[in-house]
Coordinates of C-alpha atoms in Angstrom, one line a residue:
M1 CA -3.0 -4.9 3.5
Q2 CA -3.9 -8.5 4.3
R3 CA -4.2 -10.8 7.2
R4 CA -3.1 -14.2 6.0
Q5 CA -0.3 -16.7 6.6
R6 CA 2.7 -17.0 4.3
G7 CA 2.6 -19.8 1.7
V8 CA 4.9 -21.3 -0.9
S9 CA 7.4 -19.3 -2.9
T10 CA 5.8 -19.6 -6.4
G11 CA 4.7 -16.0 -6.2
L12 CA 8.3 -15.0 -5.6
L13 CA 9.5 -16.8 -8.7
F14 CA 6.8 -15.0 -10.8
L15 CA 7.8 -11.7 -9.3
F16 CA 11.5 -12.2 -10.3
Y17 CA 10.3 -13.1 -13.8
E18 CA 8.2 -9.9 -14.1
I19 CA 11.2 -7.9 -12.9
S20 CA 13.5 -9.6 -15.4
Q21 CA 11.1 -8.9 -18.2
V22 CA 11.3 -5.2 -17.5
G23 CA 15.0 -5.3 -16.9
F24 CA 16.9 -4.1 -13.8
Q25 CA 18.4 -1.3 -15.9
N26 CA 15.0 0.0 -16.7
I27 CA 13.8 0.3 -13.1
P28 CA 14.5 3.6 -11.4
P29 CA 16.5 3.4 -8.1
V30 CA 13.8 4.1 -5.6
T31 CA 11.3 1.7 -7.2
L32 CA 14.0 -1.0 -7.3
G33 CA 15.0 -0.3 -3.7
I34 CA 11.4 -0.7 -2.6
L35 CA 11.1 -4.0 -4.4
A36 CA 14.3 -5.2 -3.0
L37 CA 13.4 -4.2 0.6
N38 CA 10.1 -6.0 0.5
I39 CA 11.6 -9.1 -1.0
I40 CA 14.4 -9.2 1.5
L41 CA 12.0 -8.8 4.4
F42 CA 9.7 -11.5 3.0
L43 CA 12.6 -13.9 3.0
N44 CA 14.1 -12.6 6.3
P45 CA 11.2 -11.0 8.3
L46 CA 12.0 -8.9 11.3
G47 CA 9.4 -10.8 13.3
A48 CA 6.3 -13.0 13.1
L49 CA 3.3 -11.3 11.4
S50 CA 1.7 -10.9 14.8
E51 CA 4.7 -8.9 15.8
V52 CA 4.8 -6.5 12.8
C53 CA 1.2 -6.1 11.9
I54 CA -0.6 -2.8 12.7
S55 CA -3.8 -2.5 14.8
V56 CA -5.4 -0.1 17.2
N57 CA -4.6 -2.4 20.1
E58 CA -1.0 -3.2 19.3
S59 CA 0.1 0.1 17.8
F60 CA -1.9 2.7 19.6
Y61 CA -2.9 1.3 23.0
R62 CA 0.4 -0.6 23.5
K63 CA 2.5 2.2 21.9
N64 CA 4.2 -0.1 19.5
W65 CA 4.7 2.7 17.0
Q66 CA 7.4 0.9 15.1
R67 CA 4.6 -1.1 13.5
L68 CA 3.8 1.9 11.4
L69 CA 7.1 1.3 9.6
L70 CA 7.2 -2.5 9.8
S71 CA 3.7 -3.4 8.7
P72 CA 3.9 -2.0 5.1
V73 CA 7.0 -3.9 4.2
H74 CA 6.0 -7.3 5.5
H75 CA 3.6 -9.6 3.6
A76 CA 1.3 -12.5 4.6
D77 CA 2.4 -14.8 1.8
D78 CA 4.1 -15.0 -1.6
R79 CA 0.9 -14.3 -3.5
H80 CA 0.4 -11.2 -1.4
L81 CA 4.0 -10.1 -2.1
Y82 CA 3.7 -10.8 -5.8
F83 CA 0.6 -8.7 -6.5
N84 CA 1.8 -5.8 -4.4
M85 CA 5.3 -5.7 -5.9
V86 CA 4.1 -6.0 -9.5
S87 CA 1.8 -3.1 -8.8
M88 CA 4.7 -1.2 -7.2
L89 CA 6.9 -2.0 -10.2
W90 CA 4.6 -0.2 -12.7
K91 CA 3.4 2.6 -10.5
G92 CA 6.9 3.2 -9.3
I93 CA 8.4 3.5 -12.8
M94 CA 5.7 6.0 -13.9
L95 CA 5.8 8.1 -10.8
E96 CA 9.6 8.1 -10.4
R97 CA 10.0 9.3 -13.9
K98 CA 7.4 12.0 -13.3
L99 CA 8.4 13.2 -9.8
G100 CA 12.0 12.2 -9.5
S101 CA 13.6 9.7 -7.2
I102 CA 14.1 11.9 -4.1
W103 CA 10.5 13.2 -4.1
L104 CA 9.1 9.7 -4.7
A105 CA 11.1 8.3 -1.8
Y106 CA 9.8 11.1 0.4
I107 CA 6.2 10.4 -0.7
I108 CA 6.5 6.7 0.0
A109 CA 8.0 7.3 3.5
V110 CA 5.2 9.8 4.4
F111 CA 2.5 7.6 2.9
S112 CA 3.7 4.5 4.7
V113 CA 3.2 6.2 8.0
L114 CA 0.1 8.1 7.2
T115 CA -1.7 5.1 5.7
G116 CA -1.1 3.2 9.0
V117 CA -2.4 6.2 11.0
V118 CA -5.5 6.6 8.9
Y119 CA -6.1 2.8 9.0
M120 CA -6.1 2.9 12.8
V121 CA -8.5 5.9 12.9
L122 CA -10.9 4.0 10.5
E123 CA -10.8 0.8 12.6
Y124 CA -11.3 2.8 15.8
V125 CA -14.3 4.7 14.4
L126 CA -15.8 1.4 13.1
A127 CA -15.3 -0.2 16.6
E128 CA -17.0 2.7 18.3
I129 CA -19.9 3.1 15.8
L130 CA -20.7 -0.6 15.6
D131 CA -19.8 -1.3 19.2
D132 CA -17.5 -4.1 18.1
P133 CA -14.1 -4.2 19.7
S134 CA -12.8 -6.8 17.1
Y135 CA -12.0 -3.9 14.8
K136 CA -9.5 -2.6 17.2
M137 CA -7.8 -6.0 17.2
S138 CA -7.8 -6.3 13.4
C139 CA -4.1 -6.5 12.5
A140 CA -2.9 -5.9 9.0
V141 CA 0.3 -6.1 7.0
G142 CA 1.3 -5.3 3.4
F143 CA 2.2 -2.5 1.0
S144 CA -1.3 -2.3 -0.6
G145 CA -2.5 0.6 1.4
V146 CA 0.5 2.6 0.2
L147 CA -0.1 1.3 -3.4
F148 CA -3.7 2.6 -3.3
A149 CA -2.3 6.0 -2.3
L150 CA 0.2 5.9 -5.1
K151 CA -2.6 4.8 -7.5
V152 CA -4.5 8.1 -6.6
L153 CA -1.3 10.0 -7.5
N154 CA -0.7 8.1 -10.7
N155 CA -4.2 8.7 -11.9
H156 CA -3.8 12.4 -10.9
Y157 CA -0.7 12.9 -12.9
H158 CA -1.8 10.7 -15.8
P159 CA -5.5 11.6 -16.3
G160 CA -7.9 10.5 -19.0
R161 CA -6.9 6.8 -19.0
F162 CA -9.1 3.8 -18.6
S163 CA -8.5 0.5 -16.7
N164 CA -10.1 -2.9 -17.0
V165 CA -11.7 -4.0 -13.8
L166 CA -13.6 -7.3 -13.9
G167 CA -14.1 -6.8 -17.6
M168 CA -15.4 -3.2 -17.3
Q169 CA -13.6 -0.2 -18.7
I170 CA -13.3 2.3 -15.8
S171 CA -12.1 5.9 -16.0
S172 CA -9.0 6.6 -14.0
K173 CA -11.1 9.1 -12.0
Y174 CA -13.1 6.3 -10.4
V175 CA -11.0 3.2 -10.8
C176 CA -9.6 3.4 -7.2
W177 CA -13.1 3.2 -5.7
V178 CA -14.1 0.4 -8.1
E179 CA -10.9 -1.6 -7.3
L180 CA -11.5 -1.0 -3.6
V181 CA -14.8 -2.8 -3.7
A182 CA -13.7 -5.4 -6.3
I183 CA -10.6 -6.5 -4.4
H184 CA -12.7 -7.0 -1.2
L185 CA -15.2 -9.1 -3.1
I186 CA -12.6 -11.2 -4.7
S187 CA -10.4 -11.5 -1.6
P188 CA -12.5 -11.1 1.5
G189 CA -9.4 -11.6 3.7
S190 CA -8.0 -8.3 2.4
S191 CA -8.1 -5.2 4.6
F192 CA -10.9 -2.9 3.3
A193 CA -9.9 -0.3 5.8
G194 CA -6.3 -0.5 4.9
H195 CA -7.0 0.0 1.2
L196 CA -9.5 2.8 2.0
A197 CA -6.9 4.5 4.1
G198 CA -4.5 4.5 1.2
I199 CA -7.1 6.2 -1.1
L200 CA -7.8 8.8 1.6
V201 CA -4.1 9.6 2.0
G202 CA -3.7 9.9 -1.8
L203 CA -6.6 12.4 -1.8
M204 CA -5.0 14.3 1.0
Y205 CA -2.0 14.8 -1.3
T206 CA -3.8 15.5 -4.6
V207 CA -6.7 17.6 -3.4
G208 CA -5.9 18.3 0.3
P209 CA -3.1 20.1 2.1
L210 CA -0.6 17.3 2.4
K211 CA 1.5 18.2 -0.6
K212 CA 1.9 21.8 0.6
I213 CA 2.8 20.5 4.1
M214 CA 5.4 18.1 2.8
K215 CA 6.9 20.8 0.7
A216 CA 7.1 23.1 3.7
C217 CA 8.7 20.4 5.8
A218 CA 11.2 19.8 3.0
G219 CA 12.0 23.5 2.8
I220 CA 10.7 23.8 -0.8

């Protein structure tokens, strides 16, 4: 999640290049659909960022619950879209092959909503603990919270791997936490709470009760 204004479309061109390198025929349907949805809504947003972003004030106090669905699929600028969708491209391919298209679609739908809910809880707690109401007004957009949750899943289903983060080889067991800090240091405008919310939702699924609850709701 980020809180920036949209810029030029260079990132969009790079994104199309990355997708073409993989090949449309090699991208599973749900992953391709998520990419298409985010690109379409970047080119034709359903509202200004201030009208789709998620915050405690706008989404909870003012009951604009639709922002739970709108905020993940809107992006602040083309760079924001590029990095999120390239990440979705590779995570989506791996997870869709592992879990199947229907279950991945279900996971993304649930994670999109839950990440927003957990984000608001974190911002509310910070506002109360620090006695700083600005946290309740902090408004975020972007798919990166969901991506952090998917990263937790991907590392869970593909253990033992290492990732390069700022020149360091980090075990997949810890890479989410290292990337959480690294991204915030590199891009201070990013939403730390939004990314942390994604990790927590991912852990709710892998080590918590969320997976069983989802299966029960799906009648499995």
